Coordinates of C-alpha atoms and ligand atoms in Angstrom, one line a residue:
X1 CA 0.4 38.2 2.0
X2 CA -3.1 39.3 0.6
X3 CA -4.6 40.2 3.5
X4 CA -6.6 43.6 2.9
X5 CA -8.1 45.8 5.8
X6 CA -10.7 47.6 3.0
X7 CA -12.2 44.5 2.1
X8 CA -12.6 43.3 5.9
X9 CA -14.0 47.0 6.5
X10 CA -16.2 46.9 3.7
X11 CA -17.7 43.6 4.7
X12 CA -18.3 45.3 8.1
X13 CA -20.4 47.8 6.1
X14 CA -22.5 45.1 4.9
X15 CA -23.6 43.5 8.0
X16 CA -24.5 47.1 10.0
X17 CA -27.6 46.5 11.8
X18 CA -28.8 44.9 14.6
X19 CA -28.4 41.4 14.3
X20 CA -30.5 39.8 17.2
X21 CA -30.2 36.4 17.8
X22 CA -33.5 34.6 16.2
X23 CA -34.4 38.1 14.6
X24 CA -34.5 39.1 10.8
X25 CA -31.3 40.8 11.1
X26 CA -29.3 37.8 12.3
X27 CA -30.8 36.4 9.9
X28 CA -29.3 39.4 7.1
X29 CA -25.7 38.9 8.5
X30 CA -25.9 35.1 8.2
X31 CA -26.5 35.9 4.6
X32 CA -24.2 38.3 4.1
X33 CA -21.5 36.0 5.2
X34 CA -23.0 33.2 2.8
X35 CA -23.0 35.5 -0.2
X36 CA -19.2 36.5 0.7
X37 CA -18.4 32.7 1.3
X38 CA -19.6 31.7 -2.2
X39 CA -18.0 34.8 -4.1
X40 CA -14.5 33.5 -2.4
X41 CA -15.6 30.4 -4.4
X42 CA -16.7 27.9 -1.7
X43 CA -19.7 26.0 -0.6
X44 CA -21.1 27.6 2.1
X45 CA -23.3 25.0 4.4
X46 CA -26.0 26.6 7.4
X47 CA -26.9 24.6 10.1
X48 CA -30.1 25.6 12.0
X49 CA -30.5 25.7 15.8
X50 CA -33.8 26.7 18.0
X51 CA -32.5 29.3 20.4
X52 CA -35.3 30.5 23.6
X53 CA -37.0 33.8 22.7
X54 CA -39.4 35.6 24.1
X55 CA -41.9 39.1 23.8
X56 CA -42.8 41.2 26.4
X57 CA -46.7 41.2 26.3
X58 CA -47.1 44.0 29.6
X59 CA -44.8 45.2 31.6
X60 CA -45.0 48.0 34.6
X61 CA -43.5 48.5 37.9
X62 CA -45.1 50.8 40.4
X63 CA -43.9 52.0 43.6
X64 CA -47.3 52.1 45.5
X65 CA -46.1 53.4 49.0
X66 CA -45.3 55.7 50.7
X67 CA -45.7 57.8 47.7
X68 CA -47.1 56.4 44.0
X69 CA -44.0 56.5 41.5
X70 CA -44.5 55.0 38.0
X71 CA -41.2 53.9 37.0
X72 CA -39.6 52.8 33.4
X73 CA -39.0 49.1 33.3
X74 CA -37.9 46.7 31.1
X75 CA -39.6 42.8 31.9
X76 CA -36.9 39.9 32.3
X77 CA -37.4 37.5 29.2
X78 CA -37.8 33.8 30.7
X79 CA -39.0 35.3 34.2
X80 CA -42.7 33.6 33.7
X81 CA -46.3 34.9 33.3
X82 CA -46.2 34.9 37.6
X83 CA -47.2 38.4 37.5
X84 CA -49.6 38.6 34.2
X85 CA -52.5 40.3 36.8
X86 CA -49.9 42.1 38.9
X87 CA -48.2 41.3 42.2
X88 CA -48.1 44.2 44.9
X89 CA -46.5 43.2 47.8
X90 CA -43.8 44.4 50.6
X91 CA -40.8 46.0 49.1
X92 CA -37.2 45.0 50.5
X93 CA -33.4 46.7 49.3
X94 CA -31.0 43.4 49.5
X95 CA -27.7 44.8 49.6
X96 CA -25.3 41.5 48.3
X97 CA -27.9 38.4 49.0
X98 CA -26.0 37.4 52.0
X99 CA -27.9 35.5 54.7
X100 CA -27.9 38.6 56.5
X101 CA -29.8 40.6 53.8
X102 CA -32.1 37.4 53.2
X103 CA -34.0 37.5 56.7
X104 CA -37.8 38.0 56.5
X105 CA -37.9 38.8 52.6
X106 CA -40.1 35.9 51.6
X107 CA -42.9 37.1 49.8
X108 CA -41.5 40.7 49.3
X109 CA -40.7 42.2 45.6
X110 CA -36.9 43.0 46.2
X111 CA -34.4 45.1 44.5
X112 CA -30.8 44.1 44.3
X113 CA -27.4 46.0 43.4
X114 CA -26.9 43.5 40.9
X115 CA -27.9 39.7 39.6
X116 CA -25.7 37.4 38.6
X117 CA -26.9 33.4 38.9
X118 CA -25.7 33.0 42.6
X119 CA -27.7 36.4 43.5
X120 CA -31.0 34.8 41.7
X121 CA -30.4 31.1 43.7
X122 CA -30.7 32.9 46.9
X123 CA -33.4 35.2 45.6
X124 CA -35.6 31.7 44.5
X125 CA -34.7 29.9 47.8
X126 CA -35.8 32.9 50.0
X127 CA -38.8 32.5 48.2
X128 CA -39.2 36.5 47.0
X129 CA -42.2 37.4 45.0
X130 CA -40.6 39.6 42.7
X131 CA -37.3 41.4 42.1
X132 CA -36.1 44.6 40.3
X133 CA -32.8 44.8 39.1
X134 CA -30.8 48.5 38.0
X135 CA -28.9 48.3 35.0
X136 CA -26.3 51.3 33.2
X137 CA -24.9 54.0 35.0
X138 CA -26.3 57.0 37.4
X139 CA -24.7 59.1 34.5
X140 CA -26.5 57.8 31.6
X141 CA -29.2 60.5 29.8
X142 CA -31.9 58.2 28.7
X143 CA -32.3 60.5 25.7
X144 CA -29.0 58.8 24.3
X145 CA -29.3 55.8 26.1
X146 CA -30.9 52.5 26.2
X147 CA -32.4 50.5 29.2
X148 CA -31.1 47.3 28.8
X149 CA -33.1 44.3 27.7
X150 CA -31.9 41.0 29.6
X151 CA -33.8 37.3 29.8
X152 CA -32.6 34.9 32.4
X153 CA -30.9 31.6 31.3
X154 CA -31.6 28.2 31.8
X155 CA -29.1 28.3 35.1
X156 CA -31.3 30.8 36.2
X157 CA -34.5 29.1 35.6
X158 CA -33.5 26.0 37.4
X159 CA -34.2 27.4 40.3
X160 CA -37.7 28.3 39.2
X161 CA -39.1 31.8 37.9
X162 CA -39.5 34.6 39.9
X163 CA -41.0 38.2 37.9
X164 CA -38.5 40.5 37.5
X165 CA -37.7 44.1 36.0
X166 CA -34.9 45.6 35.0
X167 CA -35.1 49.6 35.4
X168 CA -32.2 52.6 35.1
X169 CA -29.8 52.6 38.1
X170 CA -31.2 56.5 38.2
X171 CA -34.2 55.2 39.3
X172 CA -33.0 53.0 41.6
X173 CA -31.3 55.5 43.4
X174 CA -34.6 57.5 43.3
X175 CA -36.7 54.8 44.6
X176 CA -34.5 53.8 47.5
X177 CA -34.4 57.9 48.8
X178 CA -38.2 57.5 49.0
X179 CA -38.2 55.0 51.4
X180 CA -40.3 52.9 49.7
X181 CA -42.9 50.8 51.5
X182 CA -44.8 48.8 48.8
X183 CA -44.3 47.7 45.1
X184 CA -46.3 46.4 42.1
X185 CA -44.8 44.3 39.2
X186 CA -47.0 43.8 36.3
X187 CA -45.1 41.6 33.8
X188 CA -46.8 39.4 31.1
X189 CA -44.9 37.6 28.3
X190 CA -44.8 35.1 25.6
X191 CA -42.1 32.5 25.9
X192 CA -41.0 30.7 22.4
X193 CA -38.5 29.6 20.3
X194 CA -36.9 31.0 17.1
X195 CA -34.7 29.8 14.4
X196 CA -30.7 30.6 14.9
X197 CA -27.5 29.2 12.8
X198 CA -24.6 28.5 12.1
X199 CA -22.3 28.9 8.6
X200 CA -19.7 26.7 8.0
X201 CA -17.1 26.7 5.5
X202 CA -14.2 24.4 5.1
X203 CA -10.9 23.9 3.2
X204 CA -9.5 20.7 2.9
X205 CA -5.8 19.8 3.7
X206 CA -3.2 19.0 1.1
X207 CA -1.3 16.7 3.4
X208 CA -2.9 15.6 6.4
X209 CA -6.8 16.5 5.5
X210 CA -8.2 14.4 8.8
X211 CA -6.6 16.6 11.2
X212 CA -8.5 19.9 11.9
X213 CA -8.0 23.4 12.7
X214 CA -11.5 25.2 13.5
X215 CA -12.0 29.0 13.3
X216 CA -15.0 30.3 15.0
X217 CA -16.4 34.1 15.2
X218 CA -20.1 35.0 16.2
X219 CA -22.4 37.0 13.9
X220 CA -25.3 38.1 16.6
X221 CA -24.9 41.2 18.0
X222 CA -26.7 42.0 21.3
X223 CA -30.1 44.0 21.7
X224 CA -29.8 48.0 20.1
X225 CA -25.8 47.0 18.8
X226 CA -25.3 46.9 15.8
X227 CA -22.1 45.4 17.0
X228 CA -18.9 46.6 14.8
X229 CA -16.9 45.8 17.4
X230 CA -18.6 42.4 19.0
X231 CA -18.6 41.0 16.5
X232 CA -18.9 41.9 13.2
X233 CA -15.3 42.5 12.7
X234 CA -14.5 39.2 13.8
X235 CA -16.9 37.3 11.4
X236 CA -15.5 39.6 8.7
X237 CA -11.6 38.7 9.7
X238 CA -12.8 34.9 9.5
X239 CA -13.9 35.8 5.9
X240 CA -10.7 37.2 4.9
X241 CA -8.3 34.2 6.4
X242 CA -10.7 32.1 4.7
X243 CA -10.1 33.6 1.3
X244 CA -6.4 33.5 2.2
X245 CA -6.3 29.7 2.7
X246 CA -8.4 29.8 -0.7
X247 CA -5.4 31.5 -2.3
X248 CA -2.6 29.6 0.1
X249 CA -4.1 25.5 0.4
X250 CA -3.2 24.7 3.7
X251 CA -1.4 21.6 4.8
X252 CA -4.0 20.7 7.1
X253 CA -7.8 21.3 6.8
X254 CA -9.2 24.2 8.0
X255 CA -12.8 24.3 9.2
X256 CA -14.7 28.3 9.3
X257 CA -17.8 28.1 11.8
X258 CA -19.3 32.1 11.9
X259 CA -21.5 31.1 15.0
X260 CA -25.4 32.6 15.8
X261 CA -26.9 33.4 19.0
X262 CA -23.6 33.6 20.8
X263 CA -24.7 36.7 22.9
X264 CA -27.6 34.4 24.1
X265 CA -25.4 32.2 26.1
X266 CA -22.9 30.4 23.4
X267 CA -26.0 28.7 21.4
X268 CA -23.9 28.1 18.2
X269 CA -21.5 26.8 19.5
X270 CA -23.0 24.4 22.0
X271 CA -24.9 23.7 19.2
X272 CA -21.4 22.7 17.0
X273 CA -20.0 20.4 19.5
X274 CA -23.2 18.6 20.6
X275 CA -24.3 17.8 16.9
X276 CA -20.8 16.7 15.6
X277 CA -19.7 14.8 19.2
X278 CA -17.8 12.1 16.9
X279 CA -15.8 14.7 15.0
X280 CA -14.2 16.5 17.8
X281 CA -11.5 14.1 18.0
X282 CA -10.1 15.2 14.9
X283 CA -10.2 18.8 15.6
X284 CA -6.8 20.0 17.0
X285 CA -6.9 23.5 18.0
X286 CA -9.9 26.3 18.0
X287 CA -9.3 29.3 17.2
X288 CA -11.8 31.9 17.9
X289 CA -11.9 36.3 17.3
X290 CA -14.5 37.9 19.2
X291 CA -14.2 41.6 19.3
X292 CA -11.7 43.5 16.9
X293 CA -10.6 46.8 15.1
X294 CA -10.5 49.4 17.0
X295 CA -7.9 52.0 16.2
X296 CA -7.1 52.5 19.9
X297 CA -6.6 49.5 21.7
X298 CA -4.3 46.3 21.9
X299 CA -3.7 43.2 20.1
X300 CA -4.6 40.1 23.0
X301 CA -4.3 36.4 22.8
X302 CA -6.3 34.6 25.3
X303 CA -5.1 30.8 25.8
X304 CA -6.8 28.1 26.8
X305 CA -4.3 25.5 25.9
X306 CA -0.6 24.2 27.6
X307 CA 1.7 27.1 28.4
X308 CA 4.0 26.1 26.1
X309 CA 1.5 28.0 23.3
X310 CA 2.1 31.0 25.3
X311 CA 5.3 30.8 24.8
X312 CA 5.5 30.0 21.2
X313 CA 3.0 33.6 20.6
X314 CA 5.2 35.6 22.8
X315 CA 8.1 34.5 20.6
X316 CA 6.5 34.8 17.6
X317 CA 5.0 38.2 18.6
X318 CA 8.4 39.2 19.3
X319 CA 10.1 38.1 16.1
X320 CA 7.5 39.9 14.5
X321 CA 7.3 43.1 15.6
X322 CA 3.8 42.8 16.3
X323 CA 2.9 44.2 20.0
X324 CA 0.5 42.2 22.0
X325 CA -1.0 41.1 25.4
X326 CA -1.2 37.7 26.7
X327 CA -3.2 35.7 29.1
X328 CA -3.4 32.2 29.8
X329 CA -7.2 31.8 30.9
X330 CA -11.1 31.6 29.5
X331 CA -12.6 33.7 27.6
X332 CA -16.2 34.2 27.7
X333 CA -17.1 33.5 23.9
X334 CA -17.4 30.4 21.5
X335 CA -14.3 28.9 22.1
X336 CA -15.6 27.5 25.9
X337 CA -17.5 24.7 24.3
X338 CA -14.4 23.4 22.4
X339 CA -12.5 23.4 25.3
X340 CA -15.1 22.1 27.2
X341 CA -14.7 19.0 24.8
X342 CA -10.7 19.1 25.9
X343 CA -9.5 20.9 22.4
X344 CA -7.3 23.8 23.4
X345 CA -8.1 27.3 22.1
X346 CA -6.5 30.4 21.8
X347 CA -8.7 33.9 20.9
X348 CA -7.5 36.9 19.6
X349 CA -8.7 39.9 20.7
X350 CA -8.2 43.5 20.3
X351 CA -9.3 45.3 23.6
X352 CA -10.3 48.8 23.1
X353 CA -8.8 51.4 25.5
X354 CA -11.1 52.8 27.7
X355 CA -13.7 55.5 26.5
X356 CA -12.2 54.3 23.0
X357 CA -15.0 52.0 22.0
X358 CA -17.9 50.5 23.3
X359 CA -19.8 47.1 22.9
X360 CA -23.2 46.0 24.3
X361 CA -24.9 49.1 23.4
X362 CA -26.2 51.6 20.7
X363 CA -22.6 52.7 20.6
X364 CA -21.0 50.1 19.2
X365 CA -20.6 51.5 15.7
X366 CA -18.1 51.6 13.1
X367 CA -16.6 55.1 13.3
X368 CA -14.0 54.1 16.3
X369 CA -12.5 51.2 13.9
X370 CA -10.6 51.1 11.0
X371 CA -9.4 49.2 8.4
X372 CA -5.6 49.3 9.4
X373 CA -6.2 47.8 13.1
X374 CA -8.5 45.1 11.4
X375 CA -5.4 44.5 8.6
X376 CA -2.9 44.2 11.4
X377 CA -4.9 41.7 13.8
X378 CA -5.6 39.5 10.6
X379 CA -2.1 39.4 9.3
X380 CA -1.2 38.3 12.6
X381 CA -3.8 35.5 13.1
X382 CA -2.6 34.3 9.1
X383 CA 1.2 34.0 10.2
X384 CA 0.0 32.3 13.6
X385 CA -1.8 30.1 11.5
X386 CA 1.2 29.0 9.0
X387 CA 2.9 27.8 11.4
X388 CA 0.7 26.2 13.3
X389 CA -1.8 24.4 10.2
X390 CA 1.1 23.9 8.2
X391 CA 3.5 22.9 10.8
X392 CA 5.8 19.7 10.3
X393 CA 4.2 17.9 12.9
X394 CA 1.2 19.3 15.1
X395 CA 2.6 20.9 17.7
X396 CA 0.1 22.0 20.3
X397 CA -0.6 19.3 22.8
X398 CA -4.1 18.2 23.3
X399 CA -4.3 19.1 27.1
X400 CA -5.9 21.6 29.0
X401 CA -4.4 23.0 32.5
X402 CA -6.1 21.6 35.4
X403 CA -6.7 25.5 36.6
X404 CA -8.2 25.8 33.1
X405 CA -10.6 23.2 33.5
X406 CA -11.8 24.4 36.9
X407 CA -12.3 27.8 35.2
X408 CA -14.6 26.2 32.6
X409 CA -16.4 24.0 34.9
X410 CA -17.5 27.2 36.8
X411 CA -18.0 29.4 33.7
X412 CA -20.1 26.9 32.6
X413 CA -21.6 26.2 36.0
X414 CA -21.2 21.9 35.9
X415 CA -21.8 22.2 39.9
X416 CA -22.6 23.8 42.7
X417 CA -20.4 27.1 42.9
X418 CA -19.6 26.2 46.8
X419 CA -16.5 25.2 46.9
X420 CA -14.9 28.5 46.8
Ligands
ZN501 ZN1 -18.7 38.9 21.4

């Protein structure tokens, strides 16, 4: 089997930067992927996608009493222009956004333990004027670390905007010993939209070309990642099955999407299902490889699909030799939207140990990985997929477990999270 961990690694190489969704270097790894696309000897194809994006104009947060403490803050992209002039009102701790926590903080700036989209609907009903949010760990040394850069999403925003800031949980340790009194928020931003893509790359089957297996990776990376790990070595390992089914015509067609602005909330993707609805029916299984190589971790297939595919990997894993985890659930990556649509999925993953790589931050660099663990995963994924894109008759059912379903329904948050 030519499958060759150097030439995955060395592709890795190639696309080492930060690769910001609707930023120059997403732009880079997109062609990077092209360029490698067309030297396998295929037609690459890009198809463009505007993705929100946004620059932080002003941003400050003060703590004006008891005591005046200037404090490092980053603004929350998409949180409006509410505070352009700066807002200085009552401050209030909120401990979980309980209705308990939530009594008398209308009009008050408000710092939480931690936001996720139920936090910020209680936040917008209680009507705060403002809310700071700590990110990272007591631990970090900002000398080596970054404070995260984070924009709220459209199931944030349709609740309204409040101004928020995101500052280092240090910070927020510091501020809450003070017994703070009073807080100012100066935020002021421009609120756009910028060009994303996606590459695809296909391979048409010998025998039954109308039935289609997709393959789906994201290229972005997140703010200050150059993203080795998430997910550069997955778009590289996409490359490499691709030139495999170059060299080895499959029986069935085999469709590459390497998807941009993932990190921004799955934008390629979305994108792919919305703008080829009619298609989907012909698309039989996703599989998608997001996050990969290091040389410490383990080999993980997530399955969004009948248990019976479970089955058939733990088998196959077995007969194999080939050591591996499995789970039958979501996956937070591009394969949601597919199964949204009702095509089963299955990822493969390679977690790291802990403390053996890292993703999501200026740490996520190529040293921990190597070209061995990226080898392995591939060869893995390339005999899963000669059995299944070449099988006799298609044999994963196009059915997704109720449970699943509900899981995907909530990830993707199609109602009201209340019935839990
Ligand atoms: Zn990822």
């Amino acid at each position: 089997m030519d499958i060759k961990g150097k030439r995955i690694y060395e592709t890795l190489k190639k696309m080492n930067y930060i690769r910001l969704s609707t930023t120059e270097g997403e732009k880079d790894g997109a062609k990077v992927i092209t360029d490698e696309i067309k030297s396998i000897g295929l037609e690459p194809s890009f198809e463009e996608f505007k993705v929100p994006c946004y620059e932080i104009v002003n941003v400050k947060l003060e703590i004006t009493a008891p005591k005046y403490m200037l404090i490092e803050a980053k603004g929350y992209g998409y949180s409006g222009n509410g505070a352009k002039d700066g807002i200085e009102a009552d401050f209030a701790y909120i401990e979980s956004a309980e209705d308990i926590d939530l009594i008398g903080v209308e009009g008050k700036i408000v710092m939480v333990s931690s936001l996720g989209y139920e936090v910020y609907e209680r936040l917008a009903k209680a009507k705060v004027a403002g809310f700071i949010a700590p990110s990272g760990d007591y631990f970090d040394n900002p000398k080596n670390t970054d404070l995260d850069e984070r924009m709220l999403r459209k199931g944030h925003i349709d609740y309204g905007q409040i101004p928020g800031v995101c500052i280092r949980m240090k910070d927020a340790v510091k501020i809450l010993k003070t017994e703070p009194e009073k807080a100012r928020i100066t935020l002021e931003q421009k609120e756009e939209e910028g060009d994303s893509g996606n590459i695809l790359a296909q391979i048409k089957g010998t025998k039954y070309p109308e039935e289609v297996i997709v393959y789906t990776a994201h290229y972005d990376s997140v703010v200050f990642s150059k993203g080795m790990y998430d997910n550069a070595s997955g778009s590289a390992m996409l490359l490499e099955l691709l030139r495999y089914f170059k060299q080895n015509p499959p029986l069935r067609t085999v469709r590459f999407i390497w998807c941009g602005s993932e990190e921004r909330g799955l934008f390629g993707s979305k994108n792919y299902v919305k703008s080829h609805e009619e298609e989907l029916k012909d698309i039989k299984l996703c599989i998608n490889v997001d996050l990969a190589g290091p040389v410490i971790g383990r080999d993980t297939a997530i399955v969004i699909a009948e248990d019976k595919l479970c089955h058939m990997i733990e088998y196959m894993y077995k007969e194999i030799g080939h050591p591996m985890s499995l789970r039958h659930d979501i996956y937070s990556s591009d394969c949601i939207p597919f199964a949204d649509k009702g095509i089963p999925a299955v990822n493969f993953v390679r977690y790291g140990a802990p403390g053996a790589i890292s993703c999501h931050s200026r740490n996520d660099v190529l040293e921990p990985i190597s070209a061995k663990s990226l080898e392995s995963t591939t060869r893995f994924i390339a005999q899963f997929s000669n059995r299944i894109v070449n099988a006799y008759m298609f044999p994963v059912e196009r059915t997704i477990p109720e449970e699943l379903v509900g899981k995907i329904d909530k990830y993707l948050r199609k109602k009201q999270l209340k019935a839990d």
